[in-house]
JSON list of C-alpha atoms in Angstrom, two decimals:
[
{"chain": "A", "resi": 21, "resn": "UNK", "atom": "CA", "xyz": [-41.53, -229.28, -14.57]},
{"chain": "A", "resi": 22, "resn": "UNK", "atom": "CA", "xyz": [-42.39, -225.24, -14.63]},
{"chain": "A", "resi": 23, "resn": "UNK", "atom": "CA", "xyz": [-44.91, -226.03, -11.67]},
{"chain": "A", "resi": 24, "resn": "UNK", "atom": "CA", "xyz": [-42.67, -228.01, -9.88]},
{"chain": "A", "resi": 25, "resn": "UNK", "atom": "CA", "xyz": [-40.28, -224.98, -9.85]},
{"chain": "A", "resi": 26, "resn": "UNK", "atom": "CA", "xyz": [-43.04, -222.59, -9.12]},
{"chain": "A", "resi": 27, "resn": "UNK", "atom": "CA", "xyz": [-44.06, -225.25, -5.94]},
{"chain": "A", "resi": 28, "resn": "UNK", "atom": "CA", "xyz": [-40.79, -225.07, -4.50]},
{"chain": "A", "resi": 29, "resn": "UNK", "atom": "CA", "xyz": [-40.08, -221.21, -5.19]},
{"chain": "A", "resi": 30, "resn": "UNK", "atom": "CA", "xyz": [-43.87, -220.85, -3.18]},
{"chain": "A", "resi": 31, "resn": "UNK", "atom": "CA", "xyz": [-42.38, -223.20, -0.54]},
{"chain": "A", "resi": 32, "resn": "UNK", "atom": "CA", "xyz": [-38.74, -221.45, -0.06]},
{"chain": "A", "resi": 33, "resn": "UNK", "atom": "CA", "xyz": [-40.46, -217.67, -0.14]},
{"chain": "A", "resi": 34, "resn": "UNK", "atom": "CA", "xyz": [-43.47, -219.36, 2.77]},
{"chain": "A", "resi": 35, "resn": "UNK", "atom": "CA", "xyz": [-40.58, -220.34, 5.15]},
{"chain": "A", "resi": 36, "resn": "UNK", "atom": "CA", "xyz": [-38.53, -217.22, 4.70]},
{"chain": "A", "resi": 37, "resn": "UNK", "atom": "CA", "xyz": [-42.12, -215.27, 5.16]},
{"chain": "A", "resi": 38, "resn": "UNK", "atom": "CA", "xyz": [-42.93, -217.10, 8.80]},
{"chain": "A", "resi": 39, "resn": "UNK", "atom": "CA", "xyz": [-39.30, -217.08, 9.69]},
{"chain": "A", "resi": 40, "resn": "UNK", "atom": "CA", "xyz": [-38.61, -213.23, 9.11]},
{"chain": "A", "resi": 41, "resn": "UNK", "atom": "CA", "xyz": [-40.39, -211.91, 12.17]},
{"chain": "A", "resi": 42, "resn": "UNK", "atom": "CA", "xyz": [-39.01, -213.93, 14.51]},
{"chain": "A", "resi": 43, "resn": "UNK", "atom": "CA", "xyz": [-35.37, -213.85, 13.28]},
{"chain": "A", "resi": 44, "resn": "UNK", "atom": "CA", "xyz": [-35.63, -210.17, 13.42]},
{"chain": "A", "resi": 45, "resn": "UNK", "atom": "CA", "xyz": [-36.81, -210.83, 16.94]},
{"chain": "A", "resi": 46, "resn": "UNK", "atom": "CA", "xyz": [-33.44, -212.46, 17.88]},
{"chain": "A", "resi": 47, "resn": "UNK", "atom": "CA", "xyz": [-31.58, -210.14, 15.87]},
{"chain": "A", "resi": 48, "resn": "UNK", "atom": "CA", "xyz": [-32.88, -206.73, 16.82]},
{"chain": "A", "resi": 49, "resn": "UNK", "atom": "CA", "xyz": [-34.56, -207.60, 20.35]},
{"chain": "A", "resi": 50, "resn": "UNK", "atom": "CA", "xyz": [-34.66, -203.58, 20.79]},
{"chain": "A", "resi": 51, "resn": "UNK", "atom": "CA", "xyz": [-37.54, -203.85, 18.20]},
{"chain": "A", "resi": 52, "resn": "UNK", "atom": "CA", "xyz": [-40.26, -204.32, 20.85]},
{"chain": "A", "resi": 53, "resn": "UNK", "atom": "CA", "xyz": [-44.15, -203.93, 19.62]},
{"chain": "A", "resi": 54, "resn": "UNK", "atom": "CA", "xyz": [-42.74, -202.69, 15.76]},
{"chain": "A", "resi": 55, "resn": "UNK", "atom": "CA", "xyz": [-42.26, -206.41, 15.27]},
{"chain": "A", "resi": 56, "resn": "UNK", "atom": "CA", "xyz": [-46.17, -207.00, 15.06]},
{"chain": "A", "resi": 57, "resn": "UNK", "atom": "CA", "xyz": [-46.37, -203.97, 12.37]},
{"chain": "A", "resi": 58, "resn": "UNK", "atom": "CA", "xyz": [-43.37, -205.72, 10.26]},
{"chain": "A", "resi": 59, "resn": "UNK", "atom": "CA", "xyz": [-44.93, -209.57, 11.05]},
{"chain": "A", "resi": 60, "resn": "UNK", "atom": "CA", "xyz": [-48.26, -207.66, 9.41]},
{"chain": "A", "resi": 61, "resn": "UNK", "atom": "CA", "xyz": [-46.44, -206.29, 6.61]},
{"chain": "A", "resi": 62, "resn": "UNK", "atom": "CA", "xyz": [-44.46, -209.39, 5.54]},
{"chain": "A", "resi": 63, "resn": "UNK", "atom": "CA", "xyz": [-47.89, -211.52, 5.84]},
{"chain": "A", "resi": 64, "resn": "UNK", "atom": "CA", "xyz": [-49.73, -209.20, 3.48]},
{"chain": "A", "resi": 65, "resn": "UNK", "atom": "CA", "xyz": [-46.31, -208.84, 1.10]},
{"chain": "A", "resi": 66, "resn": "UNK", "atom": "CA", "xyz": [-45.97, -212.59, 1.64]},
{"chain": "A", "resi": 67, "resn": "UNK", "atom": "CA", "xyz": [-49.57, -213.48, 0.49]},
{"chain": "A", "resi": 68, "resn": "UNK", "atom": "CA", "xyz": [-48.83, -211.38, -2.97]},
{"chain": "A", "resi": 69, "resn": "UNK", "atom": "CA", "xyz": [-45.68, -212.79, -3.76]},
{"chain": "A", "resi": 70, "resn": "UNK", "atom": "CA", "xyz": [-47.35, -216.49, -3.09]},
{"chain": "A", "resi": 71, "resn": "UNK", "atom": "CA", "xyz": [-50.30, -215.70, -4.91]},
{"chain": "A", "resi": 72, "resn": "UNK", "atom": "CA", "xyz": [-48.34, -214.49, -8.02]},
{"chain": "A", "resi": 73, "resn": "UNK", "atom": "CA", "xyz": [-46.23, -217.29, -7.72]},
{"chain": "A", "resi": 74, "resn": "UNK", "atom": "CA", "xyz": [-49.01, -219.60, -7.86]},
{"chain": "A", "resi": 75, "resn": "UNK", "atom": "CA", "xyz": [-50.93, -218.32, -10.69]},
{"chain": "A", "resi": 76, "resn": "UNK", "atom": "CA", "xyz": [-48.27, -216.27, -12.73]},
{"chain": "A", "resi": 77, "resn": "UNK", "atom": "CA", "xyz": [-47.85, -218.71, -16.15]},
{"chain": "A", "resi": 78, "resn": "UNK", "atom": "CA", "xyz": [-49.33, -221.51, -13.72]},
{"chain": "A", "resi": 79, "resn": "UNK", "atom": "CA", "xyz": [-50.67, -224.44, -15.39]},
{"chain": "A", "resi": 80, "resn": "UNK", "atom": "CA", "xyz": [-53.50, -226.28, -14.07]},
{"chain": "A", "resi": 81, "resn": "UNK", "atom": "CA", "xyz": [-53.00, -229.01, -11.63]},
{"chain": "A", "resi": 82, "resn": "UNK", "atom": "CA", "xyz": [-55.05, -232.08, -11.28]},
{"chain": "A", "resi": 83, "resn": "UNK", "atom": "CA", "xyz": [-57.36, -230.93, -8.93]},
{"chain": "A", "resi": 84, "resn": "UNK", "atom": "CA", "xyz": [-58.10, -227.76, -11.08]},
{"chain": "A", "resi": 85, "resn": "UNK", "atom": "CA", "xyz": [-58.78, -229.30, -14.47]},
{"chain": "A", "resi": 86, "resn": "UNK", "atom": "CA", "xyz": [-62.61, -228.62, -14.09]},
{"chain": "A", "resi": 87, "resn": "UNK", "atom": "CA", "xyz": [-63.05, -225.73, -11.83]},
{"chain": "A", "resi": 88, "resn": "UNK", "atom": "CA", "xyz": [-66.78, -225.08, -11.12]},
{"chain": "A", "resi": 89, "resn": "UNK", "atom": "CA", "xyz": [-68.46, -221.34, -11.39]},
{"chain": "A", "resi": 90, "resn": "UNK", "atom": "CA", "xyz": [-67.69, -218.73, -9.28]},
{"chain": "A", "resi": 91, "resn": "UNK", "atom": "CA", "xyz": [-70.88, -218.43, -8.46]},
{"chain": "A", "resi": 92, "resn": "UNK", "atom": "CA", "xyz": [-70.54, -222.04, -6.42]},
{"chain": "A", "resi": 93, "resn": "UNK", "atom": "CA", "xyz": [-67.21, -221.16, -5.38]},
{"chain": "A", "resi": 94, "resn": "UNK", "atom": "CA", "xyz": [-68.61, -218.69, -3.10]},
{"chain": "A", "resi": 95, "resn": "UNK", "atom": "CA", "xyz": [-71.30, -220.84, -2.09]},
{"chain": "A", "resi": 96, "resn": "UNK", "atom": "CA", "xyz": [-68.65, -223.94, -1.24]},
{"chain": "A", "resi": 97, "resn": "UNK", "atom": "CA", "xyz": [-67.01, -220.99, 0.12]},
{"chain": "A", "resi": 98, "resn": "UNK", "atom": "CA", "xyz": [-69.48, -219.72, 2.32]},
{"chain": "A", "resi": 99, "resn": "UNK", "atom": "CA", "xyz": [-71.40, -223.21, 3.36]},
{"chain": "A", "resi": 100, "resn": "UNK", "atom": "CA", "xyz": [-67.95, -224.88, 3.85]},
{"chain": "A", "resi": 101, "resn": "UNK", "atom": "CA", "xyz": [-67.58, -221.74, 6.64]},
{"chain": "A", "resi": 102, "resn": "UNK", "atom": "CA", "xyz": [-70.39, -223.26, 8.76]},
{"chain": "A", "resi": 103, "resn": "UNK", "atom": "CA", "xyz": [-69.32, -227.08, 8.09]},
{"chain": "A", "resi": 104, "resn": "UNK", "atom": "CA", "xyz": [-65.56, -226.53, 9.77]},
{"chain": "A", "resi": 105, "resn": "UNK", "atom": "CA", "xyz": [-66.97, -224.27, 12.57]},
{"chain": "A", "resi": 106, "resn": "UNK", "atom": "CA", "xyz": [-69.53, -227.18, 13.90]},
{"chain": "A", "resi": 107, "resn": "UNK", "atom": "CA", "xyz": [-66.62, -229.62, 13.28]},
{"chain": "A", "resi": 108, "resn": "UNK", "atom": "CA", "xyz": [-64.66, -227.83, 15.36]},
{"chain": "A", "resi": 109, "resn": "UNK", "atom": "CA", "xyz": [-67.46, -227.40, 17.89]},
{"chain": "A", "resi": 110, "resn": "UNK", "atom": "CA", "xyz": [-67.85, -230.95, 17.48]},
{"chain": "A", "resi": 111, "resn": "UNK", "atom": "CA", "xyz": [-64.10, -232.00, 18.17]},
{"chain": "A", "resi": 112, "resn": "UNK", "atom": "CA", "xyz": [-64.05, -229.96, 21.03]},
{"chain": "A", "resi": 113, "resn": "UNK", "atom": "CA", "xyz": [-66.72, -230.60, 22.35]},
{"chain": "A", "resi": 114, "resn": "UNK", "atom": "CA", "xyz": [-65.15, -234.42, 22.60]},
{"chain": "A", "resi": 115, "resn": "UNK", "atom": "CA", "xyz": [-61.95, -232.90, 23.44]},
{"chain": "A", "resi": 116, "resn": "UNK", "atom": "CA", "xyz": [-63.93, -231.36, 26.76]},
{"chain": "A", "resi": 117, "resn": "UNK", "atom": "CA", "xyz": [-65.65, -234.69, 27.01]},
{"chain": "A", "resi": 118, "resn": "UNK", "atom": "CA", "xyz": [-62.14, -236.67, 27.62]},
{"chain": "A", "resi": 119, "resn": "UNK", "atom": "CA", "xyz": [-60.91, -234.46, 29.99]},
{"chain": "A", "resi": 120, "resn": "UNK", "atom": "CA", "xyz": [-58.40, -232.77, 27.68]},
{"chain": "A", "resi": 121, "resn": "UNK", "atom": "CA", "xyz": [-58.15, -229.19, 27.64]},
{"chain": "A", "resi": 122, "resn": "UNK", "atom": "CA", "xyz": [-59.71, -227.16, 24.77]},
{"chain": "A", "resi": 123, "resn": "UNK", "atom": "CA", "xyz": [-57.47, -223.95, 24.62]},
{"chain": "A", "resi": 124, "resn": "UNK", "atom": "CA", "xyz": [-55.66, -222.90, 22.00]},
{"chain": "A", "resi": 125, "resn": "UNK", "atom": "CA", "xyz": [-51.63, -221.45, 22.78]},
{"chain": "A", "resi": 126, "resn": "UNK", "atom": "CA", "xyz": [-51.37, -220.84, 19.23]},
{"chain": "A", "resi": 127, "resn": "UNK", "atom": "CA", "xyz": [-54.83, -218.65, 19.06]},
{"chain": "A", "resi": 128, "resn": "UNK", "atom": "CA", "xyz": [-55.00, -216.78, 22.11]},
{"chain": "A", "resi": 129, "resn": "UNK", "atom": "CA", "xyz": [-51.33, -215.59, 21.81]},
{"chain": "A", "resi": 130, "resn": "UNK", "atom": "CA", "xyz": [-52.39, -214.34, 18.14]},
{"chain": "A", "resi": 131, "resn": "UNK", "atom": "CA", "xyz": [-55.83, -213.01, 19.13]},
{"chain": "A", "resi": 132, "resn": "UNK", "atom": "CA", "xyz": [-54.36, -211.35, 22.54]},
{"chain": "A", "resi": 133, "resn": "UNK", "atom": "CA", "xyz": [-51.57, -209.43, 20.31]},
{"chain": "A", "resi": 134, "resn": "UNK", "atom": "CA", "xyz": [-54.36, -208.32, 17.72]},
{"chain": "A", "resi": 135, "resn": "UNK", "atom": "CA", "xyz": [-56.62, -207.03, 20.47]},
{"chain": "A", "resi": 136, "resn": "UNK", "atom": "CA", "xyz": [-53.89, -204.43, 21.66]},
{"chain": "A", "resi": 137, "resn": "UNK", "atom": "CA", "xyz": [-52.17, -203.43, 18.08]},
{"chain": "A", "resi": 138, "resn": "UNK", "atom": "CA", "xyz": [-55.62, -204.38, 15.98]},
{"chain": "A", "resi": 139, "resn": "UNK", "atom": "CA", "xyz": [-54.09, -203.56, 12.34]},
{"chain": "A", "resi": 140, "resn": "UNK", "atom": "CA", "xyz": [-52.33, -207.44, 13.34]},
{"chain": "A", "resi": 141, "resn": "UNK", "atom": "CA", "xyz": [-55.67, -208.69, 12.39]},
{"chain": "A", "resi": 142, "resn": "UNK", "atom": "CA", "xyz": [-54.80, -208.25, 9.26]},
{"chain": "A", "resi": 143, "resn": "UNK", "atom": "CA", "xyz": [-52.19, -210.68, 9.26]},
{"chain": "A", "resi": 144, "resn": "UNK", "atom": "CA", "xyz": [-54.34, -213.13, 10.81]},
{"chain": "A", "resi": 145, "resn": "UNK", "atom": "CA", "xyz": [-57.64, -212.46, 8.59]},
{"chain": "A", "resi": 146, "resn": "UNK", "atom": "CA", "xyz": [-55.73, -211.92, 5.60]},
{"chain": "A", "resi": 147, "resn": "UNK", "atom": "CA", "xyz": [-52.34, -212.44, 4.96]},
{"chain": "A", "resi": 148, "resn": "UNK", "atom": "CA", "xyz": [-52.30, -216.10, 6.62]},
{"chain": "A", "resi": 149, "resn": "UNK", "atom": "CA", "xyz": [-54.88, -217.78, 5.47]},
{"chain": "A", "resi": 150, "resn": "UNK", "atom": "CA", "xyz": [-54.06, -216.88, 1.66]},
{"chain": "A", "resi": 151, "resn": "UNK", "atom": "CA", "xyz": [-50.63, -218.24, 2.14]},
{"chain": "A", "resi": 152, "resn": "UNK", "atom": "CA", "xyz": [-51.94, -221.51, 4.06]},
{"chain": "A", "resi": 153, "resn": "UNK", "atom": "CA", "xyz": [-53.76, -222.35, 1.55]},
{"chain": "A", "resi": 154, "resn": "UNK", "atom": "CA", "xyz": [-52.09, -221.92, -1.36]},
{"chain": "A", "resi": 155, "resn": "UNK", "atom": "CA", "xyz": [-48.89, -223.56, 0.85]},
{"chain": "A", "resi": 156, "resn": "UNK", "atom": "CA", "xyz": [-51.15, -226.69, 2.19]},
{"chain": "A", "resi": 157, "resn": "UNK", "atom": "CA", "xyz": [-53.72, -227.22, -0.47]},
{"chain": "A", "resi": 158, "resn": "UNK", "atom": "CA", "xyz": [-52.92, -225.69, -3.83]},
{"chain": "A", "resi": 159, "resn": "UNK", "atom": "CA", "xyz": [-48.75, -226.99, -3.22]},
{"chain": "A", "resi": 160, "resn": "UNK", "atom": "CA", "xyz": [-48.64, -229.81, -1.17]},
{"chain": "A", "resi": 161, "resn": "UNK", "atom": "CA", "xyz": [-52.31, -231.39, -1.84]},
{"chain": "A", "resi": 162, "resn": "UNK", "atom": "CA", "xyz": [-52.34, -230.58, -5.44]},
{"chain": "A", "resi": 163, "resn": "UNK", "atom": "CA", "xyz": [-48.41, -231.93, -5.76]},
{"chain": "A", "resi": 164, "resn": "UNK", "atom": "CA", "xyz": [-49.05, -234.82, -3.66]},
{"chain": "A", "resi": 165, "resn": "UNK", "atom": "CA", "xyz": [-52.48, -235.85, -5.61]},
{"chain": "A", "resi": 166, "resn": "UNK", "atom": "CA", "xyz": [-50.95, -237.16, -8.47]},
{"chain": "A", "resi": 167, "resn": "UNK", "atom": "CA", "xyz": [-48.21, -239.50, -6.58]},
{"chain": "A", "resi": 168, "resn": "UNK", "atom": "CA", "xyz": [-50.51, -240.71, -3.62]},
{"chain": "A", "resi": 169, "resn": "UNK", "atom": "CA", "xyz": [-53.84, -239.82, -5.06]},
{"chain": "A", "resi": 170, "resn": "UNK", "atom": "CA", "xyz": [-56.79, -237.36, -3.27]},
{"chain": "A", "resi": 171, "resn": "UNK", "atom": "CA", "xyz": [-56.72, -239.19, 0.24]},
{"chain": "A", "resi": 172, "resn": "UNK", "atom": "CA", "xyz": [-53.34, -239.79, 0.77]},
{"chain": "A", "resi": 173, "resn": "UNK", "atom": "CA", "xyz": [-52.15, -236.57, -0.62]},
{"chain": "A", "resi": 174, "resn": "UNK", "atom": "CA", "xyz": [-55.05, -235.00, 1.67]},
{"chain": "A", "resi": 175, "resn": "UNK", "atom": "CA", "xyz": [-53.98, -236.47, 4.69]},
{"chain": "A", "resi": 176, "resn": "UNK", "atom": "CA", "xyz": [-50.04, -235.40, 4.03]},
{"chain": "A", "resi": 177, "resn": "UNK", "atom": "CA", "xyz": [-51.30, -232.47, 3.26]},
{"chain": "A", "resi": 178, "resn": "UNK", "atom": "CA", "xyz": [-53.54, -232.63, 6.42]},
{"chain": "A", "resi": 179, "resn": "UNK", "atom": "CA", "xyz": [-50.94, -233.63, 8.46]},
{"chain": "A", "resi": 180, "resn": "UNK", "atom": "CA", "xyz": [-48.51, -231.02, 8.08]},
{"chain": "A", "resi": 181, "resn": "UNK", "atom": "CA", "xyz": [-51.00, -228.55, 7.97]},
{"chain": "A", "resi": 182, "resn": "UNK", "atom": "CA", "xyz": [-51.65, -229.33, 11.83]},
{"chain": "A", "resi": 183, "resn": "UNK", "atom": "CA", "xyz": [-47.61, -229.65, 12.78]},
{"chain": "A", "resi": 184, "resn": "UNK", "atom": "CA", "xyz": [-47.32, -226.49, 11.84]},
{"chain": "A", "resi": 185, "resn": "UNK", "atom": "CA", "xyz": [-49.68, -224.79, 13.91]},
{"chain": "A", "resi": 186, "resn": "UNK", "atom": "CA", "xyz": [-47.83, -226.71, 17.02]},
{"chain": "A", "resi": 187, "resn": "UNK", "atom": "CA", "xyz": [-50.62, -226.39, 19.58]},
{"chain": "A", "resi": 188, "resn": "UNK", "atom": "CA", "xyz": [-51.18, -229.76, 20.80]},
{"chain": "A", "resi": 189, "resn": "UNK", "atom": "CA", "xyz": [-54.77, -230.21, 18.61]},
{"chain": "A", "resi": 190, "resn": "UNK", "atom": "CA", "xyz": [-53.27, -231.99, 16.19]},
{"chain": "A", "resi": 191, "resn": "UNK", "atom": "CA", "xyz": [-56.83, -234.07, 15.51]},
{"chain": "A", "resi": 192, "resn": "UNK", "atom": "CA", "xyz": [-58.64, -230.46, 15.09]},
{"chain": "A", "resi": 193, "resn": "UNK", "atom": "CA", "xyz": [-56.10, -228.83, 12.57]},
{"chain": "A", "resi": 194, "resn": "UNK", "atom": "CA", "xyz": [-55.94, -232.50, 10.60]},
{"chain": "A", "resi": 195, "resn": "UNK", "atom": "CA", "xyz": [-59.69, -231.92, 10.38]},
{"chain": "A", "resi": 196, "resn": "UNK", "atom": "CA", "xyz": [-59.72, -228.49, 9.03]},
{"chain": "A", "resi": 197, "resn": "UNK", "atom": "CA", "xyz": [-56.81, -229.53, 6.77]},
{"chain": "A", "resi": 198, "resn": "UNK", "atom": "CA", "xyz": [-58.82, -232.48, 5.52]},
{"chain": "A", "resi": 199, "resn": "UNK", "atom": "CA", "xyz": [-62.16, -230.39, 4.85]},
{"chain": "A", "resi": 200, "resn": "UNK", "atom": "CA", "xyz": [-60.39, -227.54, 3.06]},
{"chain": "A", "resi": 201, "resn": "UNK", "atom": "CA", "xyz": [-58.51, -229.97, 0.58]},
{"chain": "A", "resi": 202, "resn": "UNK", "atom": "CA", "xyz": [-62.38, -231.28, 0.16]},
{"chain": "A", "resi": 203, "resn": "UNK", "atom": "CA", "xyz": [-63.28, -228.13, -0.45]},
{"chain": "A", "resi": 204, "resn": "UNK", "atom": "CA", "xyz": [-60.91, -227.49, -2.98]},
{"chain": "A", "resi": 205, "resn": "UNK", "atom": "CA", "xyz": [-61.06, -230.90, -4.65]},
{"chain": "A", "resi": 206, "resn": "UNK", "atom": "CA", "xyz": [-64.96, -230.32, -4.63]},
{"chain": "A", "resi": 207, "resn": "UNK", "atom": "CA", "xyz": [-65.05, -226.66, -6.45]},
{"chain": "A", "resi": 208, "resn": "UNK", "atom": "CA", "xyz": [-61.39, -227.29, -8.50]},
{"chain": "A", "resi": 209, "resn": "UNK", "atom": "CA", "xyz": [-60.84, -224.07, -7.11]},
{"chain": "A", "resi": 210, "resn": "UNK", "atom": "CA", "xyz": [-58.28, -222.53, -4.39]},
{"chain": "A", "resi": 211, "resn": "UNK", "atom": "CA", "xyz": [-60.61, -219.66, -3.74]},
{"chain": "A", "resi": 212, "resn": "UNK", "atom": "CA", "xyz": [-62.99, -222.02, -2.22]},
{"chain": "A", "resi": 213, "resn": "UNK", "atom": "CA", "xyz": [-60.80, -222.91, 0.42]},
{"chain": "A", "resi": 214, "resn": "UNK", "atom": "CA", "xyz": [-59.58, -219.00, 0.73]},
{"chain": "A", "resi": 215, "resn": "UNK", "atom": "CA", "xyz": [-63.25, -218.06, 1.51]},
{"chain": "A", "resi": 216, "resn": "UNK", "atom": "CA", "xyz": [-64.36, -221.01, 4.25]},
{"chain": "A", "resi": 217, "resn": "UNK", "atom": "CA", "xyz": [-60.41, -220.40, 6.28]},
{"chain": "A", "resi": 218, "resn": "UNK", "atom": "CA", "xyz": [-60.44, -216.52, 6.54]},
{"chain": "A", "resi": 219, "resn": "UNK", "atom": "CA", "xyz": [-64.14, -216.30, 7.38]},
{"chain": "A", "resi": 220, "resn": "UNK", "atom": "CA", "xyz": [-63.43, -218.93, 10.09]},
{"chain": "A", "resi": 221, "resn": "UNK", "atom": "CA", "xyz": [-60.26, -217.20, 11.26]},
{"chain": "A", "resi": 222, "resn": "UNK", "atom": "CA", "xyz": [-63.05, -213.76, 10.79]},
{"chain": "A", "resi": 223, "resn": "UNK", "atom": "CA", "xyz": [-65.47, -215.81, 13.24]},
{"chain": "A", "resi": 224, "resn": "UNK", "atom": "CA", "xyz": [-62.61, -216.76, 15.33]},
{"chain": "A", "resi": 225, "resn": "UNK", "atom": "CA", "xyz": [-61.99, -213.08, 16.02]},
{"chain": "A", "resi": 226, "resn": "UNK", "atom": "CA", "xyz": [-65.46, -211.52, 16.58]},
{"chain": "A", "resi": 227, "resn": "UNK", "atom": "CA", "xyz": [-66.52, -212.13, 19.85]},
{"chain": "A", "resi": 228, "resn": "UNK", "atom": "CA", "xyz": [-63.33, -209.94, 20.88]},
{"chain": "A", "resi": 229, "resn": "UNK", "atom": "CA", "xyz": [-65.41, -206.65, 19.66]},
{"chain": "A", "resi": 230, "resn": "UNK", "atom": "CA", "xyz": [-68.57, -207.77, 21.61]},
{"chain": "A", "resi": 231, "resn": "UNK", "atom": "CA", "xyz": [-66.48, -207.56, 25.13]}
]
């Protein structure tokens, strides 16, 4: 019962994280380019409340009952890195194949607002991921594991994960979704996850400093 209320206290302060910025958007439209510094701030502030929520008095799930080292953590971490990015190569790759276009709204409007006030990288590299995860795979996954078991509470999990980047590659996000909650069922570990998303979403935003 305590988790349950720490699951939905995660999933009320999430929503009122993403929705902030763009409420104060309609709100105060006078704001202009300040609304990237507060979206930063609220990301990072967002990603400390979450992760207290999550492991403040948290009991351990049923995906975290045998958590492996940290030492393999990282590794998961960092090997799970270069599994999603060839996916993703993969899936577009296909996605070119069919005809369909391969850009990303969602991305380039988040890469092309970091490249002129760069401290929004922050909220992208950072602030983010930690809160996807913990939202996606440590709530949702680990709540849904129990009632549906690993694959159908993966593919919920999955699922949503991809609506709510609203980009039109739904079959891409689904796969990252469906890897990280593999990741995490793998290691029994959130961290896991943590590692392989913001060093993709790190990988993502390199080749911007090389131009």
């Amino acid at each position: 019962m305590a988790n349950r209320r720490q699951s939905l206290s995660i999933l009320i302060v999430y929503f009122i994280v993403y929705a902030l910025p763009s409420l104060l958007v309609t709100g105060l439209p006078h704001l202009g380019s300040q609304v990237y510094l507060i979206q930063t701030l609220d990301y990072l502030l967002g990603a400390i409340i979450l992760g207290y929520l999550a492991w403040h008095h948290a009991s351990p799930n049923a995906i975290e009952q045998q958590p492996s080292s940290w030492l393999a953590t990282l590794l998961w971490g960092l090997g799970g890195t270069v599994i999603v990015i060839l996916g993703q190569k993969l899936i577009l790759g296909l996605t070119q194949l069919l005809g369909q276009s391969t850009a990303s709204a969602n991305t380039n409007t988040l890469l092309a607002a970091g490249q002129k006030y760069p401290f929004f990288f922050l909220a992208i590299l950072v602030g983010a991921p930690i809160m996807e995860e913990i939202v996606f795979r440590k709530v949702l996954f680990g709540f849904f594991t129990p009632v549906t078991g690993s694959i159908g509470a993966a593919v919920i999990s999955s699922i949503l994960f991809s609506f709510a980047h609203a980009d039109g590659h739904l079959i891409l996000y689904a796969f990252i979704g469906l890897f990280f909650c593999w990741l995490y069922r793998h290691t029994g570990r959130i961290q896991t996850s943590m590692i392989a998303h913001i060093l993709m979403n790190c990988l993502a935003v390199l080749p911007l400093f090389w131009t």
